Coordinates of N, CA, C and O in Angstrom, one line a residue:
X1 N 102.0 -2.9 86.6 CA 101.6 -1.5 86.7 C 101.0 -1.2 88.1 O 100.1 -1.9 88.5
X2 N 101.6 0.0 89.0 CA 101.0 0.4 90.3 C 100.2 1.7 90.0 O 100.4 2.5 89.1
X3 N 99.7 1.8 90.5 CA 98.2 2.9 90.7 C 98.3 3.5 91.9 O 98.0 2.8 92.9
X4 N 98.7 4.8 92.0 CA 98.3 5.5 93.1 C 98.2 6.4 93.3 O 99.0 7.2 92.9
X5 N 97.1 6.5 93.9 CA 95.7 7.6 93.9 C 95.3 7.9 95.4 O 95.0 7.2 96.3
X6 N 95.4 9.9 95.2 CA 94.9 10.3 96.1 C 94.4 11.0 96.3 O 94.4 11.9 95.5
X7 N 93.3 11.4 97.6 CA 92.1 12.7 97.5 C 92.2 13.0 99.0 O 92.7 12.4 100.0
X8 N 91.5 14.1 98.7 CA 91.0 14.9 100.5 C 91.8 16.3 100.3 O 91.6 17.1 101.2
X9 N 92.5 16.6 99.4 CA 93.2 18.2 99.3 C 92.1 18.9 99.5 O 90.9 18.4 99.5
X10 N 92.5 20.4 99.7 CA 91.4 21.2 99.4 C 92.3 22.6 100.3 O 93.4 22.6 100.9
X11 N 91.2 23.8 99.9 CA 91.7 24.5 100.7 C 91.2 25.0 102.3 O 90.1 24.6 102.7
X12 N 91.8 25.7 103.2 CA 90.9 25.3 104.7 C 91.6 26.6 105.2 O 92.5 27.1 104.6
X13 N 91.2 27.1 106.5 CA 91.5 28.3 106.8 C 92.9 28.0 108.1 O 93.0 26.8 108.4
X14 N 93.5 28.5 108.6 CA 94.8 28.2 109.6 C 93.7 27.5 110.6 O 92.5 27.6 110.4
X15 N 94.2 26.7 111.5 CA 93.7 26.2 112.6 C 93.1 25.0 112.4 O 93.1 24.1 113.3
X16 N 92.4 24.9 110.8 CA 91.5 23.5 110.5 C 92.6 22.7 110.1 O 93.8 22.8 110.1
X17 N 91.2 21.4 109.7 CA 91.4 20.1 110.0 C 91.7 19.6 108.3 O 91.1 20.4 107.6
X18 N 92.2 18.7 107.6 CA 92.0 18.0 106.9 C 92.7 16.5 107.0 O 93.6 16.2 107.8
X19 N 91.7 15.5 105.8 CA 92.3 14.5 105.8 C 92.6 13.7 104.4 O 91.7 13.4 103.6
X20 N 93.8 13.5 104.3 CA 94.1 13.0 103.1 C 94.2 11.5 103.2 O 94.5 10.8 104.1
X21 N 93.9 11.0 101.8 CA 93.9 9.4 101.6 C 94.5 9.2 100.4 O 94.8 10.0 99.5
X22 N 94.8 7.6 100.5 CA 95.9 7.2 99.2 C 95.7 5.6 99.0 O 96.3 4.9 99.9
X23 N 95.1 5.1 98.2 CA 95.3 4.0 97.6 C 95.9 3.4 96.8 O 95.4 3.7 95.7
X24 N 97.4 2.2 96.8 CA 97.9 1.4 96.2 C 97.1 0.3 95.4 O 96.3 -0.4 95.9
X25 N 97.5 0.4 94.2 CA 96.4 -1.2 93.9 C 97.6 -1.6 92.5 O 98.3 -0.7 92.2
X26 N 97.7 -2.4 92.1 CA 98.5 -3.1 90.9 C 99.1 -4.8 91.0 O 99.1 -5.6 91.9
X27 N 99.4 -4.6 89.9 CA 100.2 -6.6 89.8 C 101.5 -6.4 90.7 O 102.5 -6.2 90.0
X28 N 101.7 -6.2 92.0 CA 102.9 -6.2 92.3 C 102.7 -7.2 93.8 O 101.8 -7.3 94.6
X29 N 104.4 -8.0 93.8 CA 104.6 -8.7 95.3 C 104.2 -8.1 96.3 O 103.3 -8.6 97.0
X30 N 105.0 -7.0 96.6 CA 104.6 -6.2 98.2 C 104.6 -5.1 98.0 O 105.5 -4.6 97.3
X31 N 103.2 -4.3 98.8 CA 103.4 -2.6 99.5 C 104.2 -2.6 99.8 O 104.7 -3.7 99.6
X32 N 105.1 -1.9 100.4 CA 106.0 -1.8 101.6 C 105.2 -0.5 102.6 O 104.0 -0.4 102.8
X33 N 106.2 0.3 103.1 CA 105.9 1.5 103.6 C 105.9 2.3 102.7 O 106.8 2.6 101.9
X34 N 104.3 3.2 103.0 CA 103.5 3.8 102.7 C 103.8 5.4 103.0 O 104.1 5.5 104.2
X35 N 103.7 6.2 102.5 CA 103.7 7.8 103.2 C 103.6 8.6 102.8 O 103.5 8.5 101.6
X36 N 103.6 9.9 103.3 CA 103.5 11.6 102.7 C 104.4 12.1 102.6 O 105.2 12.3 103.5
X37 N 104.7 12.7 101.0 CA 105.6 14.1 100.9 C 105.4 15.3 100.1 O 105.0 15.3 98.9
X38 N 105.6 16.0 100.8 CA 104.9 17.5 100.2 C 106.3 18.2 99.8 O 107.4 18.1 100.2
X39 N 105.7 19.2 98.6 CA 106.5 19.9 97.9 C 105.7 21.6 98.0 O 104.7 22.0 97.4
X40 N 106.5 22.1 98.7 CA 105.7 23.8 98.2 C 106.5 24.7 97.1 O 107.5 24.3 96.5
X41 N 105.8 25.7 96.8 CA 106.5 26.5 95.6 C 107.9 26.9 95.9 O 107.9 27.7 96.9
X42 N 109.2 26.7 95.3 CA 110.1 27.0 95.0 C 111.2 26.1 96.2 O 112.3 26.5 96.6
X43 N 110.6 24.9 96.7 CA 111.0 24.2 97.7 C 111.4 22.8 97.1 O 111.0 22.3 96.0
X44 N 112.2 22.1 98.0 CA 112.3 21.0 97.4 C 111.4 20.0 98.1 O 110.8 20.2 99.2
X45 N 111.2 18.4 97.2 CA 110.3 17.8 98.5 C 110.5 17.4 99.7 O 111.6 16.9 99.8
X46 N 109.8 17.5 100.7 CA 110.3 16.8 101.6 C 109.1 15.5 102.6 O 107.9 15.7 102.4
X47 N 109.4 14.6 103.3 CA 109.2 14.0 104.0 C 108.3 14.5 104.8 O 108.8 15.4 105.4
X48 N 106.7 14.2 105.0 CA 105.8 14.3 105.8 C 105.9 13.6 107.2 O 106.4 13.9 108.3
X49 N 105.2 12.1 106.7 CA 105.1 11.0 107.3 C 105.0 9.8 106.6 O 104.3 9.6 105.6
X50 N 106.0 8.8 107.4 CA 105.4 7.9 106.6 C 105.3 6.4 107.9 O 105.9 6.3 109.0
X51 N 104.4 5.6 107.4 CA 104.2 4.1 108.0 C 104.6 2.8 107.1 O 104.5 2.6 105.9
X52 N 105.3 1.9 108.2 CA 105.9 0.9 108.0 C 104.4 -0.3 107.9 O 103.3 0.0 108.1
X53 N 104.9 -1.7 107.3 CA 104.2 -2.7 107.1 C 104.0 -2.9 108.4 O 102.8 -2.7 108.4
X54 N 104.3 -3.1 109.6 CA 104.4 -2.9 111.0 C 104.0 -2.3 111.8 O 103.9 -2.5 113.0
X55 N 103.5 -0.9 110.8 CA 102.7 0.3 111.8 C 103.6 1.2 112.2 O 103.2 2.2 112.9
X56 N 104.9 0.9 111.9 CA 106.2 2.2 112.7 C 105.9 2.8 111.9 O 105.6 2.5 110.7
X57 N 105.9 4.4 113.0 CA 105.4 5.6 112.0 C 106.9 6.5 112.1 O 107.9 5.9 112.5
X58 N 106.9 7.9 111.6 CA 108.0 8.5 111.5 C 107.5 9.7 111.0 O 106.8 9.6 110.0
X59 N 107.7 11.0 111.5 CA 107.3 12.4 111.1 C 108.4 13.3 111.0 O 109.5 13.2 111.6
X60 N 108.1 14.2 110.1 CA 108.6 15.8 110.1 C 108.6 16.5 111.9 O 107.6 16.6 112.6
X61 N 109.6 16.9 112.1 CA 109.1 17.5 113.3 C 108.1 18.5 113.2 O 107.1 18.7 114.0
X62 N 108.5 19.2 111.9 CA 107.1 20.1 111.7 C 105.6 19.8 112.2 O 104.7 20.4 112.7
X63 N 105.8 18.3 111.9 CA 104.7 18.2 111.8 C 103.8 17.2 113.4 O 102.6 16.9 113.7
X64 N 104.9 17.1 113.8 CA 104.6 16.5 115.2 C 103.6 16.7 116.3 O 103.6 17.5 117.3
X65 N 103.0 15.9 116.1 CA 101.7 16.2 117.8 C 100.7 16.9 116.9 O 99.6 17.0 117.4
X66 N 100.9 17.4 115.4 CA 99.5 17.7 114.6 C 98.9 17.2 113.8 O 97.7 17.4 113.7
X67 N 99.9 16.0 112.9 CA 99.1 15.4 111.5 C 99.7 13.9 112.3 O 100.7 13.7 113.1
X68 N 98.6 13.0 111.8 CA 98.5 11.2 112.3 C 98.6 10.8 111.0 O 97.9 11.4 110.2
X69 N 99.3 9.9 110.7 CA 99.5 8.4 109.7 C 99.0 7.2 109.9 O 99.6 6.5 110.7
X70 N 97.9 6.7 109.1 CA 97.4 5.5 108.9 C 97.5 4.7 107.8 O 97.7 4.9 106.6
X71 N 97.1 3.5 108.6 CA 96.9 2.7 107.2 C 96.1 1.2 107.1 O 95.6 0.4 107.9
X72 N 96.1 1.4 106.3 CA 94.7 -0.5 106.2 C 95.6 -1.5 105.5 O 95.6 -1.1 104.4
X73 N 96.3 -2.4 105.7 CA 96.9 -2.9 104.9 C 96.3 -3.9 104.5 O 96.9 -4.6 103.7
X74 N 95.5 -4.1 104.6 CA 94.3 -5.1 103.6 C 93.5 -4.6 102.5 O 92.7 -5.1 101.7
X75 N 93.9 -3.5 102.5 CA 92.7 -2.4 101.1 C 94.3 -1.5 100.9 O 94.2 -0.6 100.1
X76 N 95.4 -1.7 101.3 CA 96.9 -1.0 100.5 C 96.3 0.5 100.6 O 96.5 1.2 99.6
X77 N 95.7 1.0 101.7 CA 95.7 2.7 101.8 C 96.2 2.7 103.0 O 96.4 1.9 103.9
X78 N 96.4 4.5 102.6 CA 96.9 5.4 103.7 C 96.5 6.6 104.1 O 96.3 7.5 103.3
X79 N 96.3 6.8 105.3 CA 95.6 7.8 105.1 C 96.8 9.1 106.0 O 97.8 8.8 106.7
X80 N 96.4 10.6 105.8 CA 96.9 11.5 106.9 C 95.8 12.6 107.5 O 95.2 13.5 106.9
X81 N 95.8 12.3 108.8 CA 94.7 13.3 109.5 C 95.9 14.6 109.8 O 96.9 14.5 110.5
X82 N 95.4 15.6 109.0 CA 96.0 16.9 109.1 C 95.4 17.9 110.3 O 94.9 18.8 109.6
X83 N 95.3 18.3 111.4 CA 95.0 19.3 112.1 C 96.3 20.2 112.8 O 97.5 20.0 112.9
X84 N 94.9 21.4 113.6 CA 95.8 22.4 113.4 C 96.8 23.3 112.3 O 97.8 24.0 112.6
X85 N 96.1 23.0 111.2 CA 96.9 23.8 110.2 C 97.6 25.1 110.7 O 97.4 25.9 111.6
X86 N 98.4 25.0 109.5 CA 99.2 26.7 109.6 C 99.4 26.7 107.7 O 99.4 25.7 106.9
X87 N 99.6 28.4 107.3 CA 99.9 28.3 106.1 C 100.9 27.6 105.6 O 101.0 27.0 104.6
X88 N 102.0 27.9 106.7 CA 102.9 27.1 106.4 C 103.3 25.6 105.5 O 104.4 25.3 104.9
X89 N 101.7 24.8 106.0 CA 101.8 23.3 105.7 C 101.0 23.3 104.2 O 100.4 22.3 103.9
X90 N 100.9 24.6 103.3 CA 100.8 24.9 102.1 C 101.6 24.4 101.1 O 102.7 25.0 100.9
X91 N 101.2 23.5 100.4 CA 101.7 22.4 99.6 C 101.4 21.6 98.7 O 100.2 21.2 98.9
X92 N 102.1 20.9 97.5 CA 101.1 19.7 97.3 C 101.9 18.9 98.0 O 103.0 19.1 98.6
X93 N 100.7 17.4 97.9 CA 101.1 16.5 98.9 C 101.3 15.5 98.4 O 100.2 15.2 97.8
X94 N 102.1 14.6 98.2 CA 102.0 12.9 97.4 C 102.3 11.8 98.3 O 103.1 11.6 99.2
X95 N 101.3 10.8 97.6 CA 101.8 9.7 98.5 C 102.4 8.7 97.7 O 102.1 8.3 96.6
X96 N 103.3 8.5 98.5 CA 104.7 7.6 98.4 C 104.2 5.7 98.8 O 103.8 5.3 99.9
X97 N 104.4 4.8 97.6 CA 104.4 3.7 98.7 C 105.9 2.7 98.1 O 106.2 3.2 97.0
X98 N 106.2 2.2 98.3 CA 107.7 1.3 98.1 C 107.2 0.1 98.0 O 106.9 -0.5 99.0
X99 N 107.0 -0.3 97.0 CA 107.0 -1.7 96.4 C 108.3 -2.2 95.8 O 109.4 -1.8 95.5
X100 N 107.5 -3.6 95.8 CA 108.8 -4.6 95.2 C 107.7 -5.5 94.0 O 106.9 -6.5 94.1
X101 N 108.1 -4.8 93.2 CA 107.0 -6.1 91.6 C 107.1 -7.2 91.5 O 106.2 -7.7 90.9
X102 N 108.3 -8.2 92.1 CA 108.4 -9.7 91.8 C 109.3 -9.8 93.3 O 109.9 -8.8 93.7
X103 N 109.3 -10.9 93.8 CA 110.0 -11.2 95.1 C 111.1 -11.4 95.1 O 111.6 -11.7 96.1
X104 N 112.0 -11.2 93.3 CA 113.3 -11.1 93.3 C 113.4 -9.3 93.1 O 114.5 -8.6 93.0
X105 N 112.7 -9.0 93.1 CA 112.7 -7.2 92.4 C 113.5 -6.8 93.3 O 113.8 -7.8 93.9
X106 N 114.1 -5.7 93.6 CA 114.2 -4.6 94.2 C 113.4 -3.5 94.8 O 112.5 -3.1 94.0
X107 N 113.5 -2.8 96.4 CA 112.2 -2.0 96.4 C 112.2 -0.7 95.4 O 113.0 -0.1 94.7
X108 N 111.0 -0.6 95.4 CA 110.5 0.7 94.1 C 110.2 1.8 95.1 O 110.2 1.6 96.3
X109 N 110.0 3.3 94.2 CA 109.1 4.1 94.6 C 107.9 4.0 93.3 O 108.0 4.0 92.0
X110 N 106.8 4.0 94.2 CA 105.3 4.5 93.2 C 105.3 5.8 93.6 O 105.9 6.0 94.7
X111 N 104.6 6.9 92.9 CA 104.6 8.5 93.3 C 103.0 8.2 92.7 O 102.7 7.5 91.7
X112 N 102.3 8.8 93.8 CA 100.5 9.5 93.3 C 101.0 10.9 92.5 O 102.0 11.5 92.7
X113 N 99.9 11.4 91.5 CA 99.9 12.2 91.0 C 100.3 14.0 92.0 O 100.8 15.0 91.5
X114 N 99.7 13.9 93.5 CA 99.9 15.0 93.9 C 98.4 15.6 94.3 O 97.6 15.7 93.4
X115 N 98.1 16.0 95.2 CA 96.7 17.1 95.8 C 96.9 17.8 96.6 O 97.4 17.6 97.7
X116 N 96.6 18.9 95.9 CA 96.7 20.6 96.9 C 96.0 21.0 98.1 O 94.8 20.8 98.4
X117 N 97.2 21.6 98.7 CA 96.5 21.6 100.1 C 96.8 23.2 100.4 O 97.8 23.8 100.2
X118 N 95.8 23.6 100.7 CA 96.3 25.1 100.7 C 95.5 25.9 102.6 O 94.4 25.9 103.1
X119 N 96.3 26.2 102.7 CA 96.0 26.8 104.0 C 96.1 28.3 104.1 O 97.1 29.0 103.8
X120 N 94.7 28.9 104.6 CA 95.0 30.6 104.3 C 94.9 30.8 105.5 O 94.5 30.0 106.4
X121 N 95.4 32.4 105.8 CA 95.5 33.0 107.2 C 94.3 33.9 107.8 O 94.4 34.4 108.9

């Protein structure tokens, strides 16, 4: 069983800052790469950011030069520093990590439940 859990949504006015976090924890072989994807109303999901076991990161152009991807890979979290909002980046947000349950497994997706991020004008 994987567990993943995330907090820091909230709502914030255009221009501000948030930061979202995500922790992996369960009986499984390997994290893999860890990351964000958000879904807005009547949209489909898409790709935030995400980070490699390695630290290679990878963005949304949207999202470039404003939101940062971390991670601790000794505590299996992730974090995303959100600035500069726009309404635009109004969304829920989930974090994604790719495991493998047994070293013969296959990689997985784990999905977090989802937290709202809402940006007003």
């Amino acid at each position: 069983q994987v567990q993943v859990v995330e907090s820091g949504g909230g709502l914030v006015q255009a221009g501000g800052s948030l930061r979202l976090s995500c922790a992996a924890s369960g009986n499984v072989f390997s994290i893999n790469t860890m990351g964000w994807y958000r879904q807005a109303p009547g949209k489909q999901r898409e790709l935030v950011a995400v980070i490699s076991g390695d630290y290679t990161t990878n963005y949304a152009d949207s999202v470039k030069g404003r939101f940062t991807i971390s991670r601790d890979n000794a505590k299996n979290t992730v974090h995303l520093q959100m600035n500069i909002l726009k309404t635009e980046d109004t969304a829920v947000y989930y974090c994604n990590a790719k495991i493998r349950r047994r070293s013969w497994s296959a990689m997985d997706d784990a999905w977090g439940q989802g937290t709202q991020v809402t940006v007003s004008s």
